[in-house]
XYZ file of N, CA and C in Angstrom:
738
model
N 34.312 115.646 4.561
C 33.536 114.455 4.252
C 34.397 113.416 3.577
N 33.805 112.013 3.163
C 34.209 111.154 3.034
C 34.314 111.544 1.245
N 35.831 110.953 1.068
C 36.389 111.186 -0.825
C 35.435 110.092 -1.617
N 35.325 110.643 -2.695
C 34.737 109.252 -3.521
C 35.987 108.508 -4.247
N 35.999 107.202 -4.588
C 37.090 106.670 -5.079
C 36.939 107.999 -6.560
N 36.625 107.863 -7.247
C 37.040 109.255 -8.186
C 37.800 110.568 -7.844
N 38.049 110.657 -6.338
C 38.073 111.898 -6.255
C 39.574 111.455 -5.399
N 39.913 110.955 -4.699
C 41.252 110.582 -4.282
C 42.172 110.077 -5.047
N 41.928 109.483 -6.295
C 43.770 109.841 -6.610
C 44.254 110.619 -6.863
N 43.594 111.915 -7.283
C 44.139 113.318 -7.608
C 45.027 113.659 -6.128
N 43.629 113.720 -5.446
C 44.349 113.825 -3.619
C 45.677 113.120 -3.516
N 45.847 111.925 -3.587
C 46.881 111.308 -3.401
C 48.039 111.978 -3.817
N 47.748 112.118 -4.846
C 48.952 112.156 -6.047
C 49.459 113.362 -5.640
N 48.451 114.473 -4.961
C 49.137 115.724 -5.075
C 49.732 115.630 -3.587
N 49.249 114.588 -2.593
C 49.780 114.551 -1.188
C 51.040 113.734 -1.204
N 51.353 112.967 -2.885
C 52.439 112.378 -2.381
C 53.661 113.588 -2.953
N 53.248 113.628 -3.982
C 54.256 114.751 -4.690
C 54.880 116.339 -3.724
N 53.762 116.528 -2.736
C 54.034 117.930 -1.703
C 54.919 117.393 -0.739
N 54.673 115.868 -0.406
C 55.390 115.416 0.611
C 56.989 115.299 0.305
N 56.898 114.518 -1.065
C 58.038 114.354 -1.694
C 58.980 115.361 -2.159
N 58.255 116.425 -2.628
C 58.925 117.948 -2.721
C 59.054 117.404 -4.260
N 58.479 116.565 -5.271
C 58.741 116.330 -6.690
C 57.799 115.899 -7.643
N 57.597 115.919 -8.436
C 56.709 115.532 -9.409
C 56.847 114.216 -9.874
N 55.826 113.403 -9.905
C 55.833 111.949 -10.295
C 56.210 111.599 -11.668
N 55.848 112.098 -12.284
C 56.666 112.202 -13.836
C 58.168 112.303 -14.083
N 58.054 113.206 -12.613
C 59.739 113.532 -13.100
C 60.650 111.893 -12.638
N 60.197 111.499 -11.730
C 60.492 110.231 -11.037
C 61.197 109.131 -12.191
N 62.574 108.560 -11.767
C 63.079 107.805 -13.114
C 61.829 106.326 -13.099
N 61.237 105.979 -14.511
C 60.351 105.358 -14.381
C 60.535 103.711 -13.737
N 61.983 102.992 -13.617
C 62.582 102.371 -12.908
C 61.675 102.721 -11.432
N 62.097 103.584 -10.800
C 62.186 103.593 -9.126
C 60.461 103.862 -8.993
N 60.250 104.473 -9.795
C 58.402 104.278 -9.852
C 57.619 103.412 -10.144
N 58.237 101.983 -10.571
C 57.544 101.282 -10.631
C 57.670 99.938 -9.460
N 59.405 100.258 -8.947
C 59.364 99.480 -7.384
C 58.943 100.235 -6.828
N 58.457 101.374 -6.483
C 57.490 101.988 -5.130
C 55.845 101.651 -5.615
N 55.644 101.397 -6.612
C 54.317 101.014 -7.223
C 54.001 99.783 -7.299
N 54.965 98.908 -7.316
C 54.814 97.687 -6.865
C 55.073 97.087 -5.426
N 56.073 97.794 -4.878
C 56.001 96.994 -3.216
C 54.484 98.307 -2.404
N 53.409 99.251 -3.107
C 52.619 99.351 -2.385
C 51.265 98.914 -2.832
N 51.702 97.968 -4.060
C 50.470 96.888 -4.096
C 50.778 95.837 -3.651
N 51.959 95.180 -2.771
C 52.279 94.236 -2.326
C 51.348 94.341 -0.731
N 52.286 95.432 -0.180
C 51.577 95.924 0.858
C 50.155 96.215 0.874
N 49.782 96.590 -0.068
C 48.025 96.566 0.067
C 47.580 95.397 0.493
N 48.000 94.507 -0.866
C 47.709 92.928 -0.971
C 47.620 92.150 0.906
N 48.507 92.838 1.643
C 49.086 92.380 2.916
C 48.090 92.850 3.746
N 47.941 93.674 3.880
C 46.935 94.494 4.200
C 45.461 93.832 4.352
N 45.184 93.980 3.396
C 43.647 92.858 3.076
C 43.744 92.313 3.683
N 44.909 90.911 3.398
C 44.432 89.595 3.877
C 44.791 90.205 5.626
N 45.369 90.863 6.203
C 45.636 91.194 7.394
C 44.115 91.973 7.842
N 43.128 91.843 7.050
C 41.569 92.569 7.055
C 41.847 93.896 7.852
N 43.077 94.759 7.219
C 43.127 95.577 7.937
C 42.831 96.335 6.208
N 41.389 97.028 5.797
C 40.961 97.439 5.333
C 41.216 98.770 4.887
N 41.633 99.488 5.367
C 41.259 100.528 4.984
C 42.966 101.423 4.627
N 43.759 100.467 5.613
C 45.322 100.636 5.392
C 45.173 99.981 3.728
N 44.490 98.609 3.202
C 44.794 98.581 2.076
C 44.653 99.609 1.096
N 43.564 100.572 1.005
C 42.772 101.187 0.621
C 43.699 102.623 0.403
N 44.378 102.993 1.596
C 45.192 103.821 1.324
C 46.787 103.474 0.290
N 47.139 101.788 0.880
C 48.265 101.595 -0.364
C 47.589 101.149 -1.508
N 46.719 101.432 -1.477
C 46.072 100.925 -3.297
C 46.192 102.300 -4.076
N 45.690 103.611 -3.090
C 45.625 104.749 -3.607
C 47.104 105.204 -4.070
N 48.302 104.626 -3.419
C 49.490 105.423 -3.667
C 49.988 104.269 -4.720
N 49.643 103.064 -4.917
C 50.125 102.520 -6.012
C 49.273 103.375 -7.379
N 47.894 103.791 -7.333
C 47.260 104.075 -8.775
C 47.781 105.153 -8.815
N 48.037 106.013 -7.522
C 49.093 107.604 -8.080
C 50.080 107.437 -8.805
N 50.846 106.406 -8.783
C 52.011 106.157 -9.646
C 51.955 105.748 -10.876
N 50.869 104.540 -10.758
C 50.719 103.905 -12.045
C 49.037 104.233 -12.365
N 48.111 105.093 -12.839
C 46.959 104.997 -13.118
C 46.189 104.469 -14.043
N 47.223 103.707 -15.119
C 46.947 103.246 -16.385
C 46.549 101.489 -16.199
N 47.048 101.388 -14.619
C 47.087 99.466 -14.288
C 45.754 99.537 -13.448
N 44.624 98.823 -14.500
C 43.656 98.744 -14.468
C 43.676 97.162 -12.994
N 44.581 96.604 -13.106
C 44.184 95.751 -11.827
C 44.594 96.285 -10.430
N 44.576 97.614 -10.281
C 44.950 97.975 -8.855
C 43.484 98.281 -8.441
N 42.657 99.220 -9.656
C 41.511 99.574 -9.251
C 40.280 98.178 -9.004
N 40.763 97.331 -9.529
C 40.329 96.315 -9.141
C 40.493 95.564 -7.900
N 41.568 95.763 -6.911
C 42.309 95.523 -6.049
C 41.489 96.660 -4.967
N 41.770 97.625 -5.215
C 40.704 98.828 -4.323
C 39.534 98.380 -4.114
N 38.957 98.308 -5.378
C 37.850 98.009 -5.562
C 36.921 96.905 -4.384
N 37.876 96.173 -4.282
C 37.554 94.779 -2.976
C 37.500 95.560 -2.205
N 38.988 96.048 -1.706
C 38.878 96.448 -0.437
C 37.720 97.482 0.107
N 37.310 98.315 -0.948
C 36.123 99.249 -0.860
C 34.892 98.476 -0.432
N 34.952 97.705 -0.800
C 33.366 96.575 -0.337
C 33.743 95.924 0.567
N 35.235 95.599 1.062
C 34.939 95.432 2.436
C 34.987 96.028 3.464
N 35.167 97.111 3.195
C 34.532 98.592 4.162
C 33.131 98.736 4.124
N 32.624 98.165 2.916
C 30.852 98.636 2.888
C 30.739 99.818 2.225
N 31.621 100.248 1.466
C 31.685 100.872 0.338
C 31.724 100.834 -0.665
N 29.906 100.297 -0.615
C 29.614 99.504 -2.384
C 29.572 100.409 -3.682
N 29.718 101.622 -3.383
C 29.152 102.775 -4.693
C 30.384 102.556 -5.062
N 31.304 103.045 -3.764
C 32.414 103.410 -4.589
C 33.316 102.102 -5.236
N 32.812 101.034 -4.732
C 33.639 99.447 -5.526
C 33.442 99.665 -6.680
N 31.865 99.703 -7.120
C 31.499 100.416 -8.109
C 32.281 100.659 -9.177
N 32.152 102.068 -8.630
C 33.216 102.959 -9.516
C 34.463 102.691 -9.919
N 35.212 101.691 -9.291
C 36.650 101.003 -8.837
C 36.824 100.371 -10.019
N 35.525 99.363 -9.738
C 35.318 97.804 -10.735
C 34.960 98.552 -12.392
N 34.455 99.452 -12.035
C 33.757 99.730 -13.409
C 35.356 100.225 -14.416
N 35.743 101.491 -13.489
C 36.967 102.137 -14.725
C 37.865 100.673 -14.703
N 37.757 99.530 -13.819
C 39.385 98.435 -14.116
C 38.831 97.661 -15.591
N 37.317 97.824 -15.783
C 36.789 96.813 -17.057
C 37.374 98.119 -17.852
N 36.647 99.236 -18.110
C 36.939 100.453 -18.965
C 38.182 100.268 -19.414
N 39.066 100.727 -18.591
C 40.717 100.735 -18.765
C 41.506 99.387 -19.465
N 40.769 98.726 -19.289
C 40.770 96.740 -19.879
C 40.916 97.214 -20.973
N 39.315 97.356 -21.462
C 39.028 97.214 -22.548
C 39.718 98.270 -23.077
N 39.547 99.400 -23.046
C 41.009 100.583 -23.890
C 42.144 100.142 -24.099
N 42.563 99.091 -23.324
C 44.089 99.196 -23.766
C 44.000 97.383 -24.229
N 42.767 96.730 -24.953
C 43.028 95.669 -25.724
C 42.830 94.929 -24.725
N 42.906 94.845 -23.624
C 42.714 93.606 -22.601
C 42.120 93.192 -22.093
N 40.461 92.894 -22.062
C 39.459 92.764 -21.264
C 40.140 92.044 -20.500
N 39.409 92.548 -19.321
C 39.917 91.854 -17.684
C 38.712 90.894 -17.122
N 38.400 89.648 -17.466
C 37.487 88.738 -16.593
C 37.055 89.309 -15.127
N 38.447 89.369 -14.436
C 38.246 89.322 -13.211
C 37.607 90.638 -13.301
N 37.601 91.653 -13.436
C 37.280 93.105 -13.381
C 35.631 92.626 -13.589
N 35.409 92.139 -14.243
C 33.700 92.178 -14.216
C 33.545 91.433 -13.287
N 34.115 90.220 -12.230
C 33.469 89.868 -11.393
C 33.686 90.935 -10.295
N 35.047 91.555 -9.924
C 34.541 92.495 -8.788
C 33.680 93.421 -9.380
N 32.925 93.554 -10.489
C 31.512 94.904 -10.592
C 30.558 94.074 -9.980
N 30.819 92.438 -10.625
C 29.443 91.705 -10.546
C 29.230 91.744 -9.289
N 30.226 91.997 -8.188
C 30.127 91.385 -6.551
C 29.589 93.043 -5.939
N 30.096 93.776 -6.705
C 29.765 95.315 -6.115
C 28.612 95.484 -6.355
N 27.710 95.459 -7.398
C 26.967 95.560 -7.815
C 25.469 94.703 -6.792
N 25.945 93.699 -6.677
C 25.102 92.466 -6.224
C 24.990 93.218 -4.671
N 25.982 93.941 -3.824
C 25.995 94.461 -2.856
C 24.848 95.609 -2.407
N 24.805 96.104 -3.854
C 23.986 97.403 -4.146
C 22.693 96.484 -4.638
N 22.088 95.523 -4.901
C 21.345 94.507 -4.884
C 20.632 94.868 -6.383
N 21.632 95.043 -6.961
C 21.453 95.837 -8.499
C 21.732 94.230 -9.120
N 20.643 93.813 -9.058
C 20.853 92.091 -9.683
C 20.837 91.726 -10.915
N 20.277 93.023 -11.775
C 20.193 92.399 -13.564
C 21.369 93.197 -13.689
N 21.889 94.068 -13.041
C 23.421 94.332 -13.731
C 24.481 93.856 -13.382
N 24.243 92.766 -12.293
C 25.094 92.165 -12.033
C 25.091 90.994 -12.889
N 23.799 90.334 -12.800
C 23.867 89.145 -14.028
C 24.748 89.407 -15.467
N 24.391 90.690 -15.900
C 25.400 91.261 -16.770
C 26.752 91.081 -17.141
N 26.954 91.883 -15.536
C 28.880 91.764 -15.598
C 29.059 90.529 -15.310
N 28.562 89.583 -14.983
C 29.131 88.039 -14.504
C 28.971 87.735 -16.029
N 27.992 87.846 -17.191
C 27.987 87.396 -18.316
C 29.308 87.614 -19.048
N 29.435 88.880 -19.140
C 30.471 89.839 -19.907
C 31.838 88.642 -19.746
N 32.334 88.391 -18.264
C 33.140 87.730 -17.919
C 33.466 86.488 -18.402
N 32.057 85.664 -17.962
C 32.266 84.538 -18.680
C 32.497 84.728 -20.432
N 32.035 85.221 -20.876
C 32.154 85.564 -22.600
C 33.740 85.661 -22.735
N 34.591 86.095 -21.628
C 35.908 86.049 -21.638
C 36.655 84.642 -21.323
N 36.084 84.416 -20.070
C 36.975 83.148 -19.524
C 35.484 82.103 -18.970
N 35.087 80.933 -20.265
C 34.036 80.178 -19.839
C 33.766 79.456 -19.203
N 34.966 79.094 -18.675
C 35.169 78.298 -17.998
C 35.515 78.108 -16.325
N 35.251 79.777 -16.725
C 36.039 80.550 -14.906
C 34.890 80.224 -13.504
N 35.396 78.981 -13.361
C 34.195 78.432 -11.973
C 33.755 79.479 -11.341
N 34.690 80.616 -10.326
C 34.157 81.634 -9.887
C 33.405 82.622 -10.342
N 33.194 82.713 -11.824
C 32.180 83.368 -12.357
C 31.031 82.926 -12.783
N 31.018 81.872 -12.893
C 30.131 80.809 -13.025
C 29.128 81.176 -11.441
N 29.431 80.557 -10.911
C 29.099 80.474 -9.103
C 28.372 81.628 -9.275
N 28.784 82.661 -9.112
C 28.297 84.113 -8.599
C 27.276 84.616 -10.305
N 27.465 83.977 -10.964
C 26.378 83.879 -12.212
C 25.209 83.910 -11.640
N 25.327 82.121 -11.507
C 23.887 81.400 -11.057
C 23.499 82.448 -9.903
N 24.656 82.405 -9.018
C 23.802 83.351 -7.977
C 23.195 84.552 -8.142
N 23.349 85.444 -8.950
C 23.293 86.971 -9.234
C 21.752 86.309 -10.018
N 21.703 85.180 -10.706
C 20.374 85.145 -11.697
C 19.078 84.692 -10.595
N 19.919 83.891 -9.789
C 18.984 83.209 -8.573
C 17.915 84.836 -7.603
N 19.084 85.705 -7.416
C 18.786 86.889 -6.559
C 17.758 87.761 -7.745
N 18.003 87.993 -9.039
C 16.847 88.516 -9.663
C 15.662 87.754 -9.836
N 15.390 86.662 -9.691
C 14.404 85.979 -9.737
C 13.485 86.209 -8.677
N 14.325 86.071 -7.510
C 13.417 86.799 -6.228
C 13.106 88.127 -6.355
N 14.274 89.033 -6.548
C 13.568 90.021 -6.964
C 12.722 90.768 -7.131
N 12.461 89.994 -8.602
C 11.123 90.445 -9.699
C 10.441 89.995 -9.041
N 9.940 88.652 -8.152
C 9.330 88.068 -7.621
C 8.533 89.049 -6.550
N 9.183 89.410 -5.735
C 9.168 90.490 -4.816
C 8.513 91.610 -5.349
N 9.416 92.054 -6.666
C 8.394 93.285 -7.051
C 7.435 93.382 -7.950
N 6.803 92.359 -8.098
C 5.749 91.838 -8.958
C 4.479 92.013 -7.972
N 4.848 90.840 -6.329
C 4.394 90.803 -5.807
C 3.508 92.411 -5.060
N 4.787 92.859 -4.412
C 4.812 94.343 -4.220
C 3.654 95.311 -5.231
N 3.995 95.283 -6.282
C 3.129 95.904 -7.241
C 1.903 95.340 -7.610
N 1.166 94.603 -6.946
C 0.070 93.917 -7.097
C -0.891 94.087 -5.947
N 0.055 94.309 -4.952
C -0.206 94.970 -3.475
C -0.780 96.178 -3.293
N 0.028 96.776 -4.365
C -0.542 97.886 -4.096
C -1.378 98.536 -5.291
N -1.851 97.403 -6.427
C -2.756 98.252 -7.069
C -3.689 97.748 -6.473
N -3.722 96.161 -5.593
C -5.217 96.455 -5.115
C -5.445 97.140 -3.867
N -4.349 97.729 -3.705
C -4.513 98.702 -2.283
C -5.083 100.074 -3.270
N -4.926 100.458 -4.280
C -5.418 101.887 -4.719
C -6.979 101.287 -5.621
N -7.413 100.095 -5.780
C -8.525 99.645 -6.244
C -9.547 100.077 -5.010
N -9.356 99.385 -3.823
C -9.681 99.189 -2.528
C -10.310 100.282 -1.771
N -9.197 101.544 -1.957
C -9.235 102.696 -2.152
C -10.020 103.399 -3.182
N -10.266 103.303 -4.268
C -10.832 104.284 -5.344
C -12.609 103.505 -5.040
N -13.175 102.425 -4.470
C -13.908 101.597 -4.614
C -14.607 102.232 -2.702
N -13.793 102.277 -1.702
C -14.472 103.223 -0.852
C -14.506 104.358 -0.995
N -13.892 105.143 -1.587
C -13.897 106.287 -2.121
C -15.295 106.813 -2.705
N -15.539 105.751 -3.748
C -16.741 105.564 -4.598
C -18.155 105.258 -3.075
N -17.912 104.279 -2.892
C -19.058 103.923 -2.027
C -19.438 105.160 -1.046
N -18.610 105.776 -0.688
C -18.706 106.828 0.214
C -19.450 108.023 -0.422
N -18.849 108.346 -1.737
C -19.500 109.371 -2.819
C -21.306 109.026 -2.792
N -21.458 107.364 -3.373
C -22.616 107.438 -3.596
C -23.859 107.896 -2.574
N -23.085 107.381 -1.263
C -23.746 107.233 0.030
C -24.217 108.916 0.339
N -23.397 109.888 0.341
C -23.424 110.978 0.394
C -24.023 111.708 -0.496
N -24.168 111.150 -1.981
C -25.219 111.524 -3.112
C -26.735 110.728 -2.304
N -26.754 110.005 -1.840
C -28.102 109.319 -1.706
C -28.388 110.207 -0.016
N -28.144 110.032 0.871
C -28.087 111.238 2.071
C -28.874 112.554 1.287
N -28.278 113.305 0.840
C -28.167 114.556 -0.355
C -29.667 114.495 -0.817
N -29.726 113.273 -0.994
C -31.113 113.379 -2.251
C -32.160 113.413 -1.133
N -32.437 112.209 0.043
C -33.312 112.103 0.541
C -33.715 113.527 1.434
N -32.051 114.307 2.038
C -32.819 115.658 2.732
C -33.733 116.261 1.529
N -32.680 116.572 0.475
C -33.783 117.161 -0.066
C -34.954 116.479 -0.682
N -35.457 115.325 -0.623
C -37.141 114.920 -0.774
C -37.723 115.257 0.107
N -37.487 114.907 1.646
C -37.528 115.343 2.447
C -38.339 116.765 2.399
N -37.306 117.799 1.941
C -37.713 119.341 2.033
C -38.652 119.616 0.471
N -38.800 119.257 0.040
C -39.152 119.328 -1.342
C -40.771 118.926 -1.624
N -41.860 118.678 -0.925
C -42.752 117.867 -1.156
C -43.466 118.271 -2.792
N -42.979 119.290 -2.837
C -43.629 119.707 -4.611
C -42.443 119.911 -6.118
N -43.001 118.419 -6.667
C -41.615 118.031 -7.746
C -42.182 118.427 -8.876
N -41.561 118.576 -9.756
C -41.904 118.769 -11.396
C -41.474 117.879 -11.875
N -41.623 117.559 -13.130
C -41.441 116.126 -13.745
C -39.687 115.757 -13.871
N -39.045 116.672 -14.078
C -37.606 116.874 -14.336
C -37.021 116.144 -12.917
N -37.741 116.477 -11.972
C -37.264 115.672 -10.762
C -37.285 113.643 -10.585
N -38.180 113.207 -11.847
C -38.381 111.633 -11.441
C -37.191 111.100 -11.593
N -35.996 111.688 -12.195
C -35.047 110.921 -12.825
C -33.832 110.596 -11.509
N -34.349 111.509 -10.567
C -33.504 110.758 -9.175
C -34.454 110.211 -7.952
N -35.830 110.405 -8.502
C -36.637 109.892 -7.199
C -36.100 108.744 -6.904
N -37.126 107.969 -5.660
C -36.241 107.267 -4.791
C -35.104 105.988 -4.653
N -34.108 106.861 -5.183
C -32.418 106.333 -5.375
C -32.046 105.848 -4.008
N -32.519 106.754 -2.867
C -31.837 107.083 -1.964
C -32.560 106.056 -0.839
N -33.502 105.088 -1.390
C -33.662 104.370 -0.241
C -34.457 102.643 -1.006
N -33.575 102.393 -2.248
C -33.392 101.085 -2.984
C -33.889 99.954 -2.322
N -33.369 99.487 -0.970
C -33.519 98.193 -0.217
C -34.505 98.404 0.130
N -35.207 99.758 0.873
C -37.038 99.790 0.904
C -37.882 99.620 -0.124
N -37.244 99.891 -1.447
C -38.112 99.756 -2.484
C -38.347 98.127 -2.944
N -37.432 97.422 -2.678
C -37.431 95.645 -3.297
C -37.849 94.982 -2.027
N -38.030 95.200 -0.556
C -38.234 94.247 0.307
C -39.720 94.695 0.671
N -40.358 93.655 0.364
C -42.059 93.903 0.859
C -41.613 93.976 2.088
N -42.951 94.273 2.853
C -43.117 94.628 4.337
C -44.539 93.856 4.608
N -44.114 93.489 6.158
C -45.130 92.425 6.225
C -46.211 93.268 6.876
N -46.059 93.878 8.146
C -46.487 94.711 9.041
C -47.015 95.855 8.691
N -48.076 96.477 7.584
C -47.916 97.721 7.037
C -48.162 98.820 7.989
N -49.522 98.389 8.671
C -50.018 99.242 9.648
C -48.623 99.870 10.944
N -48.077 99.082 11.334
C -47.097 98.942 12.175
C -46.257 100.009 11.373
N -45.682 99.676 9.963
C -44.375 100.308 9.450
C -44.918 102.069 9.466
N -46.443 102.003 9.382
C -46.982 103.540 8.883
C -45.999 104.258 10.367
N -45.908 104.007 11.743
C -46.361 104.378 12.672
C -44.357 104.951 12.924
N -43.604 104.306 11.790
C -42.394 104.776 12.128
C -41.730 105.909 11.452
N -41.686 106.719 11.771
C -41.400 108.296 11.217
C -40.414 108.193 10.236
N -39.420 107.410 9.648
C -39.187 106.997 8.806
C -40.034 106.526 7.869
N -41.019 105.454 8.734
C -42.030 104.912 6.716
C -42.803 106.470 6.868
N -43.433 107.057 7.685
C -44.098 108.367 7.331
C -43.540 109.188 6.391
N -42.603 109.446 6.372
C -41.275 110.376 5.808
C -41.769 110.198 3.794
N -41.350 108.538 4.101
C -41.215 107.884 2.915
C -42.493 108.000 1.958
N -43.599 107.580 2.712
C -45.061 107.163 2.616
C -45.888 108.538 2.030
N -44.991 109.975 2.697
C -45.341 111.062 2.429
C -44.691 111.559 0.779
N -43.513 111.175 0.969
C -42.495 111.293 -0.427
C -43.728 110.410 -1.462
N -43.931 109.315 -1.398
C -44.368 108.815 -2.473
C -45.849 109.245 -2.791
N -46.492 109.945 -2.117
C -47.924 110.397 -1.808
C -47.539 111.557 -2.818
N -46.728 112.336 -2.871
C -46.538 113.586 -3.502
C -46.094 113.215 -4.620
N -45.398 112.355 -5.070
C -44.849 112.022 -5.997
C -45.958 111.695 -6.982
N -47.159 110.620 -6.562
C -48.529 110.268 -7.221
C -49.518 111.450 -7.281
N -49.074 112.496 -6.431
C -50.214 113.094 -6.594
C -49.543 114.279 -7.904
C-alpha cells in the first residue's frame, strides 16, 4: 500500500544507506549537505516540470539527509497536494511549522502550505487558523492575506450550509415524530371504536374514552336524520350512544 508521508523517511533513509553500503551519519557532513542540496534543487525542478511525484521522491532523499530542515517538508508538502494527497500535505505542513517553531524560527510560509492543505480537506476554521498564525508572523504577506479572506469566505458558506443542513433535518425528524403521532392516535381511535362496537354493556369507568373515536360526527349536525339512521355506520353509532344513555 501507499506510505504515509510519516512513514517514508525512515524507508528512504534505510533504502538509501543499503544502496550506498553506509550510514548517513557516517557521511563527511560537507558531502551531505551537497547531495542534500542538489536533491532539493532537483525536486524544486521537478515540480515546476509538474512532474510530481519524481519531486516527491527527491524531497524524500533530501529530508533523509537533512531531517532537521523544516523547509523541505514544506516543499513535499506542495508536491503532496499536487498529487491529491491532502492528509498527507497535512502532515508535511504541520511537522515544517512544529520543527519552526522548536528550533526558534517560526516559518510564515509553513502555515500557509497547512492553510492550503487543510482548505483541500475543506477543514475551513483550521485553515482560517493557520493563515492567522502566519500573518501574526509576516503582516504584511499579500499571499497570506489572499488565502485568509478566502479560507474565512469558505467557512462562512460552510456554516451556512450546515446550519442550513441541520434545520433540514430537524424538521425532517419533527415531520416524522408528528406522523408517527397521527398514525398512533388513528390506531388508538380504530382500537376504541371495534371495541364499542363489541362492547354494548359499559360501566362507568368506561366514559372517560367514549366517543373519541368518531369527534367530527360529534360537532357536525346532520341535516337528513331519518336518511343518516338508514346507514350502518349512523346505526353502529346511534346504537353506541343508546347504550351509553341507557
Amino acid at each position: 500500500g501507499m506510505l504515509k508521508a510519516g512513514e517514508v523517511d525512515a524507508v528512504t533513509r534505510a533504502s538509501i544507506e543499503a544502496s550506498a553500503g553506509l550510514k548517513l551519519e557516517d557521511v563527511k557532513p560537507e558531502l551531505l549537505a551537497f547531495v542534500v542540496d542538489r536533491s532539493r534543487q532537483a525536486g524544486n525542478a521537478a515540480f515546476k516540470a509538474k512532474d510530481y511525484k519524481r519531486a516527491v521522491d527527491l524531497y524524500c532523499q533530501a529530508i533523509a539527509g537533512k531531517p532537521e530542515d523544516f523547509t523541505l517538508y514544506g516543499n513535499r508538502s506542495v508536491a503532496y497536494l499536487a498529487l491529491g494527497r491532502a492528509t498527507d500535505a497535512v502532515l508535511d505542513a504541520s511537522k515544517s511549522v512544529i520543527l519552526s517553531k522548536s528550533q526558534g524560527k517560526p516559518w510564515a510560509k509553513g502555515y500557509y502550505r497547512l492553510g492550503c492543505a487543510l482548505q483541500a480537506l475543506e477543514r475551513h476554521s483550521e485553515a482560517v487558523e493557520a493563515y492567522r498564525e502566519g500573518l501574526n508572523l509576516e503582516p504584511e504577506n499579500k499571499g497570506l492575506k489572499s488565502k485568509y479572506e478566502e479560507a474565512c469566505a469558505n467557512k462562512v458558506l460552510a456554516d451556512e450550509a450546515k446550519t442550513r443542513q441541520e434545520g433540514t433535518a430537524r424538521r425532517d425528524l419533527v415531520l416524522k415524530l408528528r406522523e408517527a403521532r397521527r398514525k398512533e392516535v388513528h390506531l388508538q381511535m380504530i382500537n376504541q371504536y371495534k371495541q364499542a362496537m363489541q362492547s354494548p354493556n359499559f360501566e362507568i369507568e368506561d366514559y372517560d374514552w367514549r366517543p373519541t373515536f368518531f369527534p367530527r360526527s360529534r360537532l357536525k349536525p346532520q341535516k337528513n336524520v331519518k336518511d343518516l339512521k338508514q346507514k350502518p355506520y349512523a346505526k353502529a353509532v346511534i346504537n353506541y350512544c343508546n347504550a351509553l344513555a341507557d
